[in-house]
Each structure stands twice: as C-alpha cells, then as structure tokens.
C-alpha positions as a Markdown table, in Angstrom:
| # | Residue | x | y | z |
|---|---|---|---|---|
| 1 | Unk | -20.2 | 113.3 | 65.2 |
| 2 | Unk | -16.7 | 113.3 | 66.8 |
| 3 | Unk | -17.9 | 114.0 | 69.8 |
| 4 | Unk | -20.4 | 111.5 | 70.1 |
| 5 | Unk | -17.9 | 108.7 | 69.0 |
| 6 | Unk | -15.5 | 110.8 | 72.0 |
| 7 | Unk | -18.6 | 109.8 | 74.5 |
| 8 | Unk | -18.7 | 105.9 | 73.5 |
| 9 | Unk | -15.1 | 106.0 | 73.3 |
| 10 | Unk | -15.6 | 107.2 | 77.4 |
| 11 | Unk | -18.5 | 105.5 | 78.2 |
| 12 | Unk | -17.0 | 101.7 | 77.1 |
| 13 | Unk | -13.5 | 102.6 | 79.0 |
| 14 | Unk | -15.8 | 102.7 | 82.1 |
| 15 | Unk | -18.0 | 100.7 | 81.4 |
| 16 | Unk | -16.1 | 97.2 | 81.9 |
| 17 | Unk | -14.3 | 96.6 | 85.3 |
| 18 | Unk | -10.4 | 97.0 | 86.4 |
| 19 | Unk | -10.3 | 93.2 | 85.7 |
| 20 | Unk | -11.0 | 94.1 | 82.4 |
| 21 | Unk | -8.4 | 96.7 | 81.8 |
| 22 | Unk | -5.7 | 95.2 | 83.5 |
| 23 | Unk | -6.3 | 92.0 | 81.0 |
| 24 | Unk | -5.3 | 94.6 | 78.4 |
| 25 | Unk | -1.7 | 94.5 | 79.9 |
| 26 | Unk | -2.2 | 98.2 | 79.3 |
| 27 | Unk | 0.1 | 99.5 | 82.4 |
| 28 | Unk | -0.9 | 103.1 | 81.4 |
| 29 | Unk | -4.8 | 102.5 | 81.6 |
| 30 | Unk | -4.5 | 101.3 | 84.5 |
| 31 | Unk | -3.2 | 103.8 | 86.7 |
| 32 | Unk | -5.3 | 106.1 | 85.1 |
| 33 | Unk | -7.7 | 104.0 | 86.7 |
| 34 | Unk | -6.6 | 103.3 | 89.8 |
| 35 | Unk | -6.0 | 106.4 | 90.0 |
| 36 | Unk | -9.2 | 108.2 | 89.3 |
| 37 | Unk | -10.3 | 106.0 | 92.2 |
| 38 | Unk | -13.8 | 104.9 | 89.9 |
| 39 | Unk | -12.7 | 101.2 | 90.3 |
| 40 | Unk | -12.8 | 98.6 | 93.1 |
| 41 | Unk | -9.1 | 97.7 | 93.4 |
| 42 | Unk | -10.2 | 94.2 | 94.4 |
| 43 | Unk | -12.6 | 93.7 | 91.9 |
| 44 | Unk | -12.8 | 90.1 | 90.9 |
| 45 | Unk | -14.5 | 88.8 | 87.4 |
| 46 | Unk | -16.7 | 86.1 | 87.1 |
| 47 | Unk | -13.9 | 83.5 | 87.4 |
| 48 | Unk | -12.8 | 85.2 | 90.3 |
| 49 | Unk | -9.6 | 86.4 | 89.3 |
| 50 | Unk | -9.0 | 89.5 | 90.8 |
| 51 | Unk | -5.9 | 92.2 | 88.8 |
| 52 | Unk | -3.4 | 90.6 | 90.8 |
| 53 | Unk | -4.0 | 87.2 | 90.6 |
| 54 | Unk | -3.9 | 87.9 | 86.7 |
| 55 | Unk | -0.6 | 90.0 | 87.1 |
| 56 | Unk | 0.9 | 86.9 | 88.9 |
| 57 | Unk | -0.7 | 84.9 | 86.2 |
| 58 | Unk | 1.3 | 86.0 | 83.1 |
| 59 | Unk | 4.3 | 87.7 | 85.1 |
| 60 | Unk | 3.7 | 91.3 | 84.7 |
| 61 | Unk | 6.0 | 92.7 | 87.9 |
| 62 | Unk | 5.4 | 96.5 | 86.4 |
| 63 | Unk | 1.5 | 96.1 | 87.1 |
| 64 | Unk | 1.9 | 94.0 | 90.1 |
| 65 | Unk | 3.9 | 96.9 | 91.8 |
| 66 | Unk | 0.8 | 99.0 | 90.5 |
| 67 | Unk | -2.3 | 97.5 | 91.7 |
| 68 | Unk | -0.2 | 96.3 | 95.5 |
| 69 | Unk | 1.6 | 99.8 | 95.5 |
| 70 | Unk | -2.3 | 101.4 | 95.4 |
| 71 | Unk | -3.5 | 98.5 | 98.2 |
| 72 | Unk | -4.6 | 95.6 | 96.6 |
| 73 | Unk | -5.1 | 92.9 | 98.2 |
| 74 | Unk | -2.5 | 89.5 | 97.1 |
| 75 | Unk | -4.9 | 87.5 | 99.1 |
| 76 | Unk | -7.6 | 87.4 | 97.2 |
| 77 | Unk | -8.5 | 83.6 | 96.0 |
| 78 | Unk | -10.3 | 82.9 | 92.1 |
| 79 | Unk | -12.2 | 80.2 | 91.7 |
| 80 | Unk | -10.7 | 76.6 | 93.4 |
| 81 | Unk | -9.4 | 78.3 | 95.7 |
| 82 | Unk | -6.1 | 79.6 | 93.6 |
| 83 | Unk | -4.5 | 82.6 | 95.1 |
| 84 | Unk | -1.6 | 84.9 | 92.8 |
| 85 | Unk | 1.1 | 83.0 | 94.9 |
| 86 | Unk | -0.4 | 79.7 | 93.9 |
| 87 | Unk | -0.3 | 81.1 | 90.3 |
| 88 | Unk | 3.1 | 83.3 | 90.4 |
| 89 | Unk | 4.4 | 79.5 | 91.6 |
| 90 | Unk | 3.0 | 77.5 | 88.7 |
| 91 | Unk | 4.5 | 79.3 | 86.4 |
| 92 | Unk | 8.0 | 79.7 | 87.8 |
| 93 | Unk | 8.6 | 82.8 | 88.2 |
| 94 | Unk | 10.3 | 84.2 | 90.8 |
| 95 | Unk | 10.1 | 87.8 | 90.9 |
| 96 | Unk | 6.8 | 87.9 | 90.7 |
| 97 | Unk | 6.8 | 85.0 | 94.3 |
| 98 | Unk | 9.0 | 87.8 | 96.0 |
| 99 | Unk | 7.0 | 90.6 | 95.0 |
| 100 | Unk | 3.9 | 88.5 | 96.8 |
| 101 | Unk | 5.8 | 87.7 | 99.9 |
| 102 | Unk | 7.3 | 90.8 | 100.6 |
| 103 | Unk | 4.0 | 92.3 | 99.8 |
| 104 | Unk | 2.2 | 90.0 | 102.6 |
| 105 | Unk | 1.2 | 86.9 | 100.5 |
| 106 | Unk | 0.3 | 84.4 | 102.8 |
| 107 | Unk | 2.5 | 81.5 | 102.3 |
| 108 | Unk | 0.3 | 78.9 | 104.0 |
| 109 | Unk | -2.8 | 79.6 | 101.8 |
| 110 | Unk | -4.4 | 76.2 | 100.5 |
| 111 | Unk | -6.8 | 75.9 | 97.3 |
| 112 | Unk | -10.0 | 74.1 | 97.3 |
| 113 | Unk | -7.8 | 71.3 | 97.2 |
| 114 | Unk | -6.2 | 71.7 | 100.3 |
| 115 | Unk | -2.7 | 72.4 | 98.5 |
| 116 | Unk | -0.5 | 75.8 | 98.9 |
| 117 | Unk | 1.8 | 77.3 | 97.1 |
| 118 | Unk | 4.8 | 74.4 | 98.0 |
| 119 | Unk | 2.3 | 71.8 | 96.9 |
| 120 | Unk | 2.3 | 73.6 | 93.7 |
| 121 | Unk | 6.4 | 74.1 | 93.9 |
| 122 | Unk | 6.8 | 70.5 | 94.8 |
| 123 | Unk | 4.6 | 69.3 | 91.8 |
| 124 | Unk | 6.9 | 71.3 | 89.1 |
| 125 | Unk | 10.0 | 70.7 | 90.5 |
| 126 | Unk | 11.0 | 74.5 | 91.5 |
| 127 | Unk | 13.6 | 74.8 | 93.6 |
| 128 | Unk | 13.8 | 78.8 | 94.1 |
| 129 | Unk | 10.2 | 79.2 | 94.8 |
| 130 | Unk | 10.4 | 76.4 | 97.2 |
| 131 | Unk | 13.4 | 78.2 | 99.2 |
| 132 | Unk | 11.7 | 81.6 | 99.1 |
| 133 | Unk | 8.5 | 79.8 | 100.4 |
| 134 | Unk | 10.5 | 77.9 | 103.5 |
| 135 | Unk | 12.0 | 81.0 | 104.6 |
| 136 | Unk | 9.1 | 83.3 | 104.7 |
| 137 | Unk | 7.4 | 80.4 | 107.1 |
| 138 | Unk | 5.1 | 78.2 | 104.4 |
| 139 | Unk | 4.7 | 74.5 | 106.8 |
| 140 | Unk | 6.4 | 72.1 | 105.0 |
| 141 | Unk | 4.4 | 69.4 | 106.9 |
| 142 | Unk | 1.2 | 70.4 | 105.6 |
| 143 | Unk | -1.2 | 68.0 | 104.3 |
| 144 | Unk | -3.6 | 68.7 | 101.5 |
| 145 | Unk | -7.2 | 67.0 | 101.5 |
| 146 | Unk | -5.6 | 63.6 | 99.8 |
| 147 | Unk | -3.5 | 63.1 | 102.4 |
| 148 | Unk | -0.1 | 64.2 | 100.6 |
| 149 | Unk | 2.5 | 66.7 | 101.8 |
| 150 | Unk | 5.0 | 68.1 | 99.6 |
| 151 | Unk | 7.1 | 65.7 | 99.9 |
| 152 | Unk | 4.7 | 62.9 | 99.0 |
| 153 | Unk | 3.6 | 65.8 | 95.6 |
| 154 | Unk | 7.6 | 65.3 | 95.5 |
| 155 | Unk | 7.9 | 61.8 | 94.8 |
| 156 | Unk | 5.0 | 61.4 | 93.2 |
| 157 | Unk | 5.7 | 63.4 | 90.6 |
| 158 | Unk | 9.7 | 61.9 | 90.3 |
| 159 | Unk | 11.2 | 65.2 | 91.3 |
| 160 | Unk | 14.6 | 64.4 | 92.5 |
| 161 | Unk | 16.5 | 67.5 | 93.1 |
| 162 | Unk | 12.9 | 69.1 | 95.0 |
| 163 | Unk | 13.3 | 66.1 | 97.5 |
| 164 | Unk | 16.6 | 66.9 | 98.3 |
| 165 | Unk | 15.3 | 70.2 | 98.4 |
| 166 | Unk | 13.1 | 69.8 | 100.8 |
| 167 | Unk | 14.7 | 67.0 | 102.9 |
| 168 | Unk | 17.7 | 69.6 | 103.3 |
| 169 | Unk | 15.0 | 72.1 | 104.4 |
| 170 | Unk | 13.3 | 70.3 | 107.0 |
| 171 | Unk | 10.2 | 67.4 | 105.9 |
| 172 | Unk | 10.4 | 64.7 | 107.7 |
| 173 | Unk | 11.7 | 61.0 | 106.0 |
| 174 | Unk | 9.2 | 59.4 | 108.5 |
| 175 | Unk | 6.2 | 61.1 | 107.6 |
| 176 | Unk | 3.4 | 59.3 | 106.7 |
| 177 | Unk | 0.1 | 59.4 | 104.6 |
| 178 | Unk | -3.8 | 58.3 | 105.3 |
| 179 | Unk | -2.5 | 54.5 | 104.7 |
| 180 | Unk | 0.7 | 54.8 | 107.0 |
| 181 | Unk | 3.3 | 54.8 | 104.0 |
| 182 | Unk | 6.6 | 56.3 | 104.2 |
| 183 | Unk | 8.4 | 58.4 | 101.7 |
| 184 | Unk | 10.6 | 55.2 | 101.4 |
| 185 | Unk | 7.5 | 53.0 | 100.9 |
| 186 | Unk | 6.2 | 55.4 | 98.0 |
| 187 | Unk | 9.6 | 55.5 | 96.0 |
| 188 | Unk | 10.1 | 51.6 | 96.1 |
| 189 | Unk | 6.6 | 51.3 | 95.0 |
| 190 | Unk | 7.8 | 53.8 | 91.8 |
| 191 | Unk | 11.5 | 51.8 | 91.7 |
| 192 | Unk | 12.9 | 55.2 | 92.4 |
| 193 | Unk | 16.4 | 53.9 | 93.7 |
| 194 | Unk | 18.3 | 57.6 | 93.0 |
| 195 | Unk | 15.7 | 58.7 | 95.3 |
| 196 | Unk | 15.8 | 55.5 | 98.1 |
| 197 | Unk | 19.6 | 56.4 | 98.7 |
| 198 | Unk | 18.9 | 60.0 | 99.0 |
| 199 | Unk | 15.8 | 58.8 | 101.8 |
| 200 | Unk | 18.4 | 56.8 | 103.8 |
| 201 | Unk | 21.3 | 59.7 | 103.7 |
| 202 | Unk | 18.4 | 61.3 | 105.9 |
| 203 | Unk | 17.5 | 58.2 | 108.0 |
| 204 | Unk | 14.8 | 57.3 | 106.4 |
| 205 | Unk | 13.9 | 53.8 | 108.1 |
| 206 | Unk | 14.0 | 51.0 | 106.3 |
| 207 | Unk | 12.1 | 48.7 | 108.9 |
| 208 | Unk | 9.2 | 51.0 | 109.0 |
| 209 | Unk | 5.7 | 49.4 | 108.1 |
| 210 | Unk | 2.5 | 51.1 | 106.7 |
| 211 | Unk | -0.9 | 50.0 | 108.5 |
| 212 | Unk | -1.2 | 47.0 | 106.3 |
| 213 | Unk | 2.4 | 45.6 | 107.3 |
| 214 | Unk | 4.1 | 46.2 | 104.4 |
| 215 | Unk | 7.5 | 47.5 | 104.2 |
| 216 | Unk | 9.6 | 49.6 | 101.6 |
| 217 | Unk | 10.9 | 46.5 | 100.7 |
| 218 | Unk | 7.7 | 44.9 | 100.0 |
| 219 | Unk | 6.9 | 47.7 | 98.1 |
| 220 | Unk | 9.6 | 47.1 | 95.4 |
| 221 | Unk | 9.2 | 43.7 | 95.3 |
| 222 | Unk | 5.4 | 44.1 | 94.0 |
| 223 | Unk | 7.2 | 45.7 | 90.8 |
| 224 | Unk | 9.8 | 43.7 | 90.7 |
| 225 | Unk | 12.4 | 46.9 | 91.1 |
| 226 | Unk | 15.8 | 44.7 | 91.1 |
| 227 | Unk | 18.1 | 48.0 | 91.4 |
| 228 | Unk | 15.4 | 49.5 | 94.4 |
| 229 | Unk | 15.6 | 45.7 | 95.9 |
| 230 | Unk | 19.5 | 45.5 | 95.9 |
| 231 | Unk | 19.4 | 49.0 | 97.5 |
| 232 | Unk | 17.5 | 48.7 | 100.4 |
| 233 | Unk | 18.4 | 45.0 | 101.5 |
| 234 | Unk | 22.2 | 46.7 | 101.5 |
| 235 | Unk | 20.4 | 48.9 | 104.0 |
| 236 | Unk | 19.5 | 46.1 | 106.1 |
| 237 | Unk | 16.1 | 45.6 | 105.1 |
| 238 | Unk | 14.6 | 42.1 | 105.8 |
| 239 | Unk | 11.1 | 41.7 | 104.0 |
C-alpha cells in the first residue's frame, strides 16, 4: 500500500507542468525540476504566464535567479501582451526590474495595448523603475495605440514627481497626441497648475495650438481653473 501511494505521490508531481510547481513558491521543487531537465523551462499555462513572468509577478528574486540562471527566457509575453518586466513594474519592485534588465529584458517591449514597461511606471507613479528603465535604453517617446506617451500616462494620471522625472530625463514638453495637444494643453484641461509651472521651467510653450486651435489657455478656461488661468497668462499667454 505504501508504495502505491509512493507512485501517485510521483506520478502527480510530474504530472502538472513547471508553471505549476513554481506557483507553489516551492524554491526547492523547482530545481529539482529544472534540474532533472523533464520540464520545458518556458512552459507557459493556459493564461500564458510562463515561471518567470509569475516570479516577477509576486517578487520572488530567489526563483527568478533560478529559472533565468537555468536559461529561461524574460521575454516571454502572457496573455495581453504582459511581459515579467511589465509585471515586476506594476508592482514596484525593483530588484526584481534589475534582475530583468541585467538578465536581457527588453525594455521597449509593448502589451497588446501598445504600452511598455514606462507606460506602466508612468501610470503608478515609480520613480526608480522609471530611472532603471531610461538608462538601460526604454524610448521615452514611445506612443502606445491611444496615442499617449509616458508623459501623457504621466499627467493623466496626476503624477507630479514622475513628470519631473521624466522631463529631467529627456520627454519632450512639445510633444503632442492624435489631436495635436500638448502636455500643457492636457494639464490646464485637469487645472493641474503645480504641474503647468513645472511644464514652463522646461519651455513648454504656452502659444502652442492643438489641431482645433485651442490653446492651454483655452483649455483651463473650459473648467474654469482660476489658479491654472492666473498661471499661464503670467507666462504670456493670450487666449
């Protein structure tokens, strides 16, 4: 009897997939498996999530270094497109985005969305990631498929210290989305004024127009943004 139960003990260890194992967080079964070379290190499950995407998922560096120092591959996308650099980013943490990188993560990788991993940075507000990104190449220019680059997800999502972040790294104060609006444009529209002086320490121009004509002033007037208003007629804007 005991050594039937030993069999089904074996048989339903190899029976399910690294994916599988490595969802166990049991670092220990999982270079027994890797080792025993019986599993596909790249092996994704039916969501597409390969071990480590899932490792970058909930943060576990020790099986990270595992499954990369054996030669999986930190390019593998899940489902929407999301890579473990996209998910090491969402969740902040930073080891685990230096790990990636230094491992051969590919910086400029975009979802099914069209968004990498400094979308995803931009969107949270996370300044480290976003440096590590930057200097290990990720374009900081980049559009996703709506038209927005991270410094649009910036502002959009009222992230103060990330603009400066990235304005000191490079985007550009002129760039412009699928309607021709400005950075400026946007955070008048939002009555953002913190973030309208910080634009115009970098130049932003206050005269620019989208393709409809309308100005950042324009914009702040539609909401009636007194304290955005006040700000950018001091900056010599007209209408």
């Amino acid at each position: 009897m005991k050594f039937i139960v030993f069999l089904l003990t074996v048989w339903s260890v190899y029976a399910n997939g690294l994916t599988d194992i490595v969802k166990t967080g049991d670092l220990k079964a999982v270079s027994r498996a890797v080792t025993s070379k019986k599993y596909n290190i790249n092996e994704q499950d039916s969501d597409g999530l390969s071990g480590v995407i899932i490792s970058a998922m909930v943060g576990d560096s020790a099986m990270l270094e595992l499954l990369i120092s054996h030669g999986a591959d930190v390019n593998l996308s899940a489902k929407q497109g999301m890579t473990a650099l996209h998910a090491a980013v969402f969740h902040g943490n930073e080891s685990i985005v230096k790990m990636l990188i230094a491992a051969g993560a590919d910086v400029n990788m975009a979802d099914d969305q069209g968004r990498t991993a400094l979308h995803v940075a931009a969107e949270k507000g996370l300044s480290n990631p976003i440096d590590d990104l930057i200097r290990s190449g990720a374009n900081i220019k980049v559009w996703d498929y709506r038209g927005q680059s991270p410094i649009f997800v910036a502002i959009g999502n009222r992230q103060l210290n990330t603009l400066n972040e990235l304005l000191e790294n490079g985007a550009d104060p002129e760039q412009t989305d699928l309607m021709g609006r400005t950075p400026l444009m946007l955070v008048a529209f939002l009555g953002e004024y913190e973030m309208i002086s910080l634009l115009l320490r970098f130049h932003a121009n206050v005269h620019a127009v989208d393709y409809a004509f309308h100005t950042a002033l324009w914009y702040a007037k539609q909401r009636n943004h007194k304290s955005s208003i006040q700000v950018l007629r001091k900056a010599g804007a007209l209408f």
